[in-house]
Amino acid sequence: HSLSSGINAEYGVFAAANSVFGRWDDTKGEENIDFMPTILSRFDMIYIVKDDHNESRDTTIARHVMKIHLNREQAAVEGEMSIEMLKKYIAFARAKCGPRLSDKSALKLGHKYVMMRTSARDHEHESNKRLSIPITVRQLESIVRISESLAKMRLAAFTTDSDVEESLRLFQVSTLESAMSGTLSGVEGLTALEDQEEVRKVERQLKQRFPIGSQVSEARIIQDFTKQRYSETAVRTVLNIMIRRGELQHRMQRKVVLRVK
């Protein structure tokens, strides 16, 4: 006989994990994740965070890190509310406030849940593959918790339409997008298994034909591969993936690509 029990959660869990390959590989789809769906479904929000190369953002991050180290000895800068007051506010909200869904919010969430399930089922039918993150009643409970948390931040007794809309938005841009976009169900913009295989073939051939240090016109690459009956979408996908990995770099106003690794 199996034994199951319910345990009240006293703390939120914030977890992070690396890809199976050390770094997210867009050509591998859901193979990047080595978690059972039953584990993933227990998290309210799931985000896929990629370390894409972006000179402007990298510069901003570098400046921020340097600023932290240079100003380490200075006192923390206070915002609109002091840290001590914020701690007291959070403690009071946790101890005294227990918001619940309003009848209107419950109806709205129930309707949205049915729509999400339908959309997920249609996606699985079209791609002939089950989602890595299933859309189940647990996801509905997640949206309820997020809605109630938003109401608790205002010390409100019941959720409002704005709480529901924001919780749905957060769920949409995190778990639902990760489950239904190319991030988990295949290469971005492609879903079928044969399309994923086509991308892998294009990448292998491109690396064989263009050694490190070589420069070639992007238009020529696309033309050469399409002549071999590869789709232009697959070729452009490979180029974008290799640029994000830092394996290719654009030159001459993005007309030429340089293979750097």
Short mmCIF file of N, CA and C in Angstrom, two decimals, residues 120-241:
data_model
loop_
_atom_site.label_atom_id
_atom_site.label_comp_id
_atom_site.label_asym_id
_atom_site.label_seq_id
_atom_site.Cartn_x
_atom_site.Cartn_y
_atom_site.Cartn_z
N ALA A 120 -3.37 23.33 -25.28
CA ALA A 120 -2.29 22.36 -25.09
C ALA A 120 -2.59 21.06 -25.82
N ARG A 121 -3.85 20.62 -25.76
CA ARG A 121 -4.24 19.38 -26.45
C ARG A 121 -4.08 19.53 -27.96
N ASP A 122 -4.49 20.68 -28.49
CA ASP A 122 -4.35 20.92 -29.93
C ASP A 122 -2.88 20.94 -30.34
N HIS A 123 -2.05 21.54 -29.48
CA HIS A 123 -0.61 21.60 -29.80
C HIS A 123 -0.01 20.20 -29.83
N GLU A 124 -0.37 19.36 -28.87
CA GLU A 124 0.14 18.00 -28.83
C GLU A 124 -0.33 17.21 -30.05
N HIS A 125 -1.56 17.45 -30.46
CA HIS A 125 -2.10 16.74 -31.62
C HIS A 125 -1.37 17.13 -32.90
N GLU A 126 -1.09 18.43 -33.05
CA GLU A 126 -0.41 18.93 -34.25
C GLU A 126 1.04 18.46 -34.32
N SER A 127 1.73 18.47 -33.15
CA SER A 127 3.15 18.11 -33.14
C SER A 127 3.37 16.62 -32.92
N ASN A 128 2.27 15.89 -32.60
CA ASN A 128 2.36 14.45 -32.35
C ASN A 128 3.35 14.14 -31.23
N LYS A 129 3.35 15.03 -30.22
CA LYS A 129 4.30 14.86 -29.12
C LYS A 129 3.71 15.49 -27.86
N ARG A 130 3.86 14.82 -26.72
CA ARG A 130 3.33 15.35 -25.47
C ARG A 130 4.22 16.47 -24.96
N LEU A 131 3.61 17.44 -24.27
CA LEU A 131 4.36 18.56 -23.73
C LEU A 131 5.26 18.10 -22.59
N SER A 132 6.45 18.72 -22.48
CA SER A 132 7.35 18.40 -21.37
C SER A 132 6.75 18.83 -20.04
N ILE A 133 6.00 19.93 -20.06
CA ILE A 133 5.34 20.43 -18.85
C ILE A 133 3.84 20.30 -19.08
N PRO A 134 3.20 19.30 -18.49
CA PRO A 134 1.77 19.10 -18.74
C PRO A 134 0.93 20.20 -18.11
N ILE A 135 -0.18 20.56 -18.76
CA ILE A 135 -1.11 21.54 -18.21
C ILE A 135 -2.19 20.77 -17.47
N THR A 136 -2.11 20.76 -16.14
CA THR A 136 -3.02 19.98 -15.31
C THR A 136 -3.67 20.88 -14.27
N VAL A 137 -4.46 20.26 -13.38
CA VAL A 137 -5.11 21.01 -12.30
C VAL A 137 -4.08 21.72 -11.43
N ARG A 138 -2.88 21.16 -11.37
CA ARG A 138 -1.83 21.82 -10.57
C ARG A 138 -1.51 23.21 -11.10
N GLN A 139 -1.57 23.36 -12.44
CA GLN A 139 -1.31 24.68 -13.01
C GLN A 139 -2.44 25.65 -12.66
N LEU A 140 -3.67 25.15 -12.60
CA LEU A 140 -4.78 25.99 -12.17
C LEU A 140 -4.58 26.43 -10.73
N GLU A 141 -4.13 25.52 -9.88
CA GLU A 141 -3.85 25.86 -8.48
C GLU A 141 -2.71 26.88 -8.39
N SER A 142 -1.74 26.77 -9.30
CA SER A 142 -0.65 27.73 -9.33
C SER A 142 -1.16 29.13 -9.62
N ILE A 143 -2.05 29.25 -10.60
CA ILE A 143 -2.60 30.55 -10.95
C ILE A 143 -3.42 31.12 -9.80
N VAL A 144 -4.14 30.25 -9.09
CA VAL A 144 -4.90 30.69 -7.91
C VAL A 144 -3.95 31.25 -6.85
N ARG A 145 -2.85 30.54 -6.59
CA ARG A 145 -1.88 31.01 -5.58
C ARG A 145 -1.27 32.35 -5.97
N ILE A 146 -0.95 32.51 -7.26
CA ILE A 146 -0.37 33.78 -7.71
C ILE A 146 -1.37 34.91 -7.54
N SER A 147 -2.63 34.66 -7.90
CA SER A 147 -3.68 35.67 -7.74
C SER A 147 -3.83 36.08 -6.28
N GLU A 148 -3.86 35.10 -5.40
CA GLU A 148 -4.01 35.39 -3.97
C GLU A 148 -2.78 36.11 -3.42
N SER A 149 -1.62 35.79 -3.93
CA SER A 149 -0.40 36.48 -3.49
C SER A 149 -0.42 37.96 -3.89
N LEU A 150 -0.91 38.23 -5.10
CA LEU A 150 -1.01 39.62 -5.55
C LEU A 150 -1.98 40.40 -4.68
N ALA A 151 -3.08 39.77 -4.29
CA ALA A 151 -4.04 40.43 -3.40
C ALA A 151 -3.43 40.65 -2.01
N LYS A 152 -2.63 39.68 -1.56
CA LYS A 152 -2.00 39.80 -0.24
C LYS A 152 -1.03 40.98 -0.19
N MET A 153 -0.38 41.27 -1.30
CA MET A 153 0.55 42.40 -1.34
C MET A 153 -0.16 43.72 -1.05
N ARG A 154 -1.48 43.78 -1.34
CA ARG A 154 -2.27 44.99 -1.07
C ARG A 154 -3.04 44.87 0.24
N LEU A 155 -2.87 43.76 0.95
CA LEU A 155 -3.61 43.47 2.18
C LEU A 155 -5.11 43.40 1.90
N ALA A 156 -5.48 42.88 0.71
CA ALA A 156 -6.88 42.78 0.33
C ALA A 156 -7.47 41.45 0.78
N ALA A 157 -8.78 41.43 1.05
CA ALA A 157 -9.44 40.21 1.50
C ALA A 157 -9.79 39.29 0.34
N PHE A 158 -10.03 39.86 -0.85
CA PHE A 158 -10.40 39.06 -2.01
C PHE A 158 -9.62 39.52 -3.24
N THR A 159 -9.47 38.62 -4.18
CA THR A 159 -8.79 38.94 -5.42
C THR A 159 -9.69 39.80 -6.31
N THR A 160 -9.06 40.54 -7.20
CA THR A 160 -9.79 41.37 -8.15
C THR A 160 -9.49 40.89 -9.58
N ASP A 161 -10.18 41.51 -10.55
CA ASP A 161 -9.93 41.16 -11.95
C ASP A 161 -8.47 41.42 -12.34
N SER A 162 -7.91 42.51 -11.81
CA SER A 162 -6.52 42.84 -12.14
C SER A 162 -5.56 41.79 -11.59
N ASP A 163 -5.86 41.22 -10.42
CA ASP A 163 -5.03 40.15 -9.86
C ASP A 163 -5.07 38.92 -10.77
N VAL A 164 -6.25 38.59 -11.22
CA VAL A 164 -6.41 37.42 -12.09
C VAL A 164 -5.69 37.63 -13.42
N GLU A 165 -5.87 38.81 -14.01
CA GLU A 165 -5.22 39.11 -15.28
C GLU A 165 -3.70 39.05 -15.17
N GLU A 166 -3.16 39.59 -14.08
CA GLU A 166 -1.71 39.59 -13.89
C GLU A 166 -1.19 38.17 -13.64
N SER A 167 -1.92 37.38 -12.88
CA SER A 167 -1.48 36.00 -12.62
C SER A 167 -1.50 35.19 -13.91
N LEU A 168 -2.50 35.41 -14.75
CA LEU A 168 -2.57 34.72 -16.04
C LEU A 168 -1.43 35.16 -16.95
N ARG A 169 -1.11 36.46 -16.90
CA ARG A 169 0.00 36.97 -17.72
C ARG A 169 1.32 36.34 -17.29
N LEU A 170 1.56 36.30 -15.97
CA LEU A 170 2.80 35.71 -15.45
C LEU A 170 2.90 34.23 -15.83
N PHE A 171 1.79 33.51 -15.72
CA PHE A 171 1.80 32.09 -16.08
C PHE A 171 2.02 31.92 -17.58
N GLN A 172 1.43 32.81 -18.36
CA GLN A 172 1.56 32.74 -19.82
C GLN A 172 3.01 32.91 -20.26
N VAL A 173 3.71 33.92 -19.69
CA VAL A 173 5.08 34.23 -20.14
C VAL A 173 6.11 33.31 -19.49
N SER A 174 5.69 32.47 -18.55
CA SER A 174 6.64 31.56 -17.91
C SER A 174 6.34 30.12 -18.30
N THR A 175 5.55 29.43 -17.50
CA THR A 175 5.33 28.00 -17.70
C THR A 175 4.67 27.67 -19.04
N LEU A 176 3.58 28.38 -19.37
CA LEU A 176 2.85 28.04 -20.59
C LEU A 176 3.70 28.28 -21.83
N GLU A 177 4.42 29.40 -21.86
CA GLU A 177 5.27 29.69 -23.01
C GLU A 177 6.40 28.67 -23.13
N SER A 178 6.97 28.27 -21.99
CA SER A 178 8.04 27.28 -22.00
C SER A 178 7.54 25.93 -22.48
N ALA A 179 6.31 25.59 -22.11
CA ALA A 179 5.76 24.28 -22.46
C ALA A 179 5.35 24.20 -23.92
N MET A 180 4.84 25.30 -24.47
CA MET A 180 4.23 25.24 -25.79
C MET A 180 5.06 25.86 -26.90
N SER A 181 6.07 26.65 -26.55
CA SER A 181 6.91 27.24 -27.59
C SER A 181 8.00 26.27 -28.00
N GLY A 182 8.83 26.68 -28.96
CA GLY A 182 9.94 25.84 -29.39
C GLY A 182 10.94 25.58 -28.29
N THR A 183 10.91 26.37 -27.21
CA THR A 183 11.88 26.20 -26.13
C THR A 183 11.89 24.79 -25.58
N LEU A 184 10.71 24.18 -25.48
CA LEU A 184 10.65 22.85 -24.91
C LEU A 184 10.16 21.79 -25.89
N SER A 185 9.31 22.18 -26.80
CA SER A 185 8.72 21.16 -27.67
C SER A 185 9.48 20.98 -28.97
N GLY A 186 10.61 21.66 -29.12
CA GLY A 186 11.40 21.51 -30.32
C GLY A 186 12.19 22.76 -30.60
N VAL A 187 12.78 22.85 -31.75
CA VAL A 187 13.55 24.02 -32.12
C VAL A 187 12.60 25.20 -32.29
N GLU A 188 13.06 26.39 -31.94
CA GLU A 188 12.21 27.56 -32.00
C GLU A 188 11.69 27.78 -33.42
N GLY A 189 10.36 27.86 -33.53
CA GLY A 189 9.75 28.06 -34.83
C GLY A 189 9.48 26.76 -35.57
N LEU A 190 9.98 25.64 -35.04
CA LEU A 190 9.77 24.34 -35.67
C LEU A 190 9.26 23.38 -34.61
N THR A 191 8.39 22.47 -35.00
CA THR A 191 7.85 21.53 -34.02
C THR A 191 8.04 20.09 -34.42
N ALA A 192 7.95 19.79 -35.71
CA ALA A 192 8.00 18.40 -36.14
C ALA A 192 9.39 17.81 -35.93
N LEU A 193 9.44 16.52 -35.64
CA LEU A 193 10.71 15.85 -35.40
C LEU A 193 11.59 15.88 -36.64
N GLU A 194 10.98 15.76 -37.84
CA GLU A 194 11.78 15.78 -39.05
C GLU A 194 12.42 17.15 -39.26
N ASP A 195 11.75 18.22 -38.81
CA ASP A 195 12.33 19.55 -38.93
C ASP A 195 13.53 19.70 -38.01
N GLN A 196 13.43 19.14 -36.79
CA GLN A 196 14.56 19.18 -35.86
C GLN A 196 15.76 18.45 -36.45
N GLU A 197 15.52 17.33 -37.10
CA GLU A 197 16.60 16.55 -37.70
C GLU A 197 17.23 17.34 -38.86
N GLU A 198 16.40 18.07 -39.60
CA GLU A 198 16.91 18.88 -40.70
C GLU A 198 17.86 19.96 -40.17
N VAL A 199 17.51 20.57 -39.06
CA VAL A 199 18.36 21.60 -38.46
C VAL A 199 19.70 21.01 -38.05
N ARG A 200 19.67 19.83 -37.45
CA ARG A 200 20.92 19.18 -37.02
C ARG A 200 21.82 18.88 -38.23
N LYS A 201 21.22 18.43 -39.34
CA LYS A 201 22.00 18.12 -40.55
C LYS A 201 22.63 19.38 -41.12
N VAL A 202 21.85 20.48 -41.15
CA VAL A 202 22.38 21.75 -41.67
C VAL A 202 23.55 22.22 -40.82
N GLU A 203 23.42 22.11 -39.50
CA GLU A 203 24.50 22.56 -38.61
C GLU A 203 25.76 21.72 -38.82
N ARG A 204 25.61 20.41 -38.95
CA ARG A 204 26.78 19.54 -39.16
C ARG A 204 27.50 19.90 -40.46
N GLN A 205 26.73 20.08 -41.53
CA GLN A 205 27.33 20.40 -42.82
C GLN A 205 27.99 21.77 -42.82
N LEU A 206 27.33 22.73 -42.17
CA LEU A 206 27.88 24.08 -42.14
C LEU A 206 29.24 24.10 -41.42
N LYS A 207 29.35 23.35 -40.34
CA LYS A 207 30.61 23.30 -39.59
C LYS A 207 31.70 22.57 -40.38
N GLN A 208 31.30 21.58 -41.16
CA GLN A 208 32.28 20.86 -41.97
C GLN A 208 32.79 21.72 -43.13
N ARG A 209 31.92 22.49 -43.71
CA ARG A 209 32.28 23.27 -44.90
C ARG A 209 33.00 24.58 -44.59
N PHE A 210 32.71 25.16 -43.41
CA PHE A 210 33.30 26.46 -43.07
C PHE A 210 34.11 26.34 -41.78
N PRO A 211 35.43 26.19 -41.91
CA PRO A 211 36.27 26.06 -40.70
C PRO A 211 36.33 27.35 -39.91
N ILE A 212 36.84 27.26 -38.70
CA ILE A 212 36.99 28.43 -37.83
C ILE A 212 37.89 29.46 -38.51
N GLY A 213 37.45 30.70 -38.51
CA GLY A 213 38.21 31.78 -39.13
C GLY A 213 37.73 32.15 -40.52
N SER A 214 36.87 31.32 -41.10
CA SER A 214 36.38 31.61 -42.45
C SER A 214 35.23 32.61 -42.41
N GLN A 215 35.14 33.42 -43.47
CA GLN A 215 34.06 34.39 -43.62
C GLN A 215 33.31 34.08 -44.90
N VAL A 216 32.00 34.19 -44.85
CA VAL A 216 31.21 33.89 -46.04
C VAL A 216 29.92 34.71 -46.00
N SER A 217 29.42 35.04 -47.15
CA SER A 217 28.18 35.79 -47.26
C SER A 217 27.01 34.97 -46.72
N GLU A 218 26.19 35.61 -45.89
CA GLU A 218 25.03 34.91 -45.35
C GLU A 218 24.08 34.50 -46.48
N ALA A 219 23.94 35.36 -47.47
CA ALA A 219 23.07 35.06 -48.61
C ALA A 219 23.57 33.83 -49.37
N ARG A 220 24.91 33.71 -49.46
CA ARG A 220 25.47 32.55 -50.17
C ARG A 220 25.21 31.26 -49.41
N ILE A 221 25.32 31.31 -48.09
CA ILE A 221 25.06 30.11 -47.28
C ILE A 221 23.63 29.64 -47.50
N ILE A 222 22.70 30.59 -47.42
CA ILE A 222 21.29 30.24 -47.60
C ILE A 222 21.04 29.68 -49.00
N GLN A 223 21.66 30.31 -50.00
CA GLN A 223 21.48 29.86 -51.38
C GLN A 223 22.03 28.45 -51.59
N ASP A 224 23.24 28.19 -51.05
CA ASP A 224 23.87 26.87 -51.21
C ASP A 224 23.03 25.77 -50.58
N PHE A 225 22.53 26.01 -49.38
CA PHE A 225 21.78 24.96 -48.68
C PHE A 225 20.39 24.76 -49.28
N THR A 226 19.77 25.83 -49.74
CA THR A 226 18.45 25.66 -50.37
C THR A 226 18.57 24.89 -51.69
N LYS A 227 19.72 25.03 -52.37
CA LYS A 227 19.95 24.26 -53.59
C LYS A 227 20.04 22.77 -53.29
N GLN A 228 20.45 22.45 -52.04
CA GLN A 228 20.53 21.05 -51.62
C GLN A 228 19.19 20.57 -51.05
N ARG A 229 18.15 21.38 -51.27
CA ARG A 229 16.78 21.04 -50.87
C ARG A 229 16.55 21.13 -49.38
N TYR A 230 17.38 21.94 -48.67
CA TYR A 230 17.09 22.26 -47.28
C TYR A 230 16.20 23.49 -47.25
N SER A 231 15.32 23.59 -46.27
CA SER A 231 14.42 24.74 -46.20
C SER A 231 15.19 25.98 -45.71
N GLU A 232 14.79 27.14 -46.21
CA GLU A 232 15.43 28.38 -45.78
C GLU A 232 15.21 28.62 -44.29
N THR A 233 14.03 28.21 -43.78
CA THR A 233 13.75 28.36 -42.35
C THR A 233 14.76 27.62 -41.50
N ALA A 234 15.09 26.38 -41.89
CA ALA A 234 16.06 25.58 -41.13
C ALA A 234 17.44 26.22 -41.17
N VAL A 235 17.84 26.74 -42.33
CA VAL A 235 19.17 27.36 -42.47
C VAL A 235 19.27 28.61 -41.60
N ARG A 236 18.24 29.45 -41.67
CA ARG A 236 18.25 30.68 -40.85
C ARG A 236 18.21 30.35 -39.36
N THR A 237 17.49 29.29 -39.01
CA THR A 237 17.44 28.87 -37.61
C THR A 237 18.83 28.48 -37.11
N VAL A 238 19.56 27.71 -37.91
CA VAL A 238 20.92 27.30 -37.53
C VAL A 238 21.83 28.51 -37.38
N LEU A 239 21.76 29.45 -38.32
CA LEU A 239 22.59 30.65 -38.25
C LEU A 239 22.29 31.43 -36.97
N ASN A 240 21.03 31.59 -36.65
CA ASN A 240 20.65 32.33 -35.44
C ASN A 240 21.12 31.61 -34.18
N ILE A 241 20.99 30.29 -34.17
CA ILE A 241 21.42 29.50 -33.00
C ILE A 241 22.93 29.65 -32.80
#
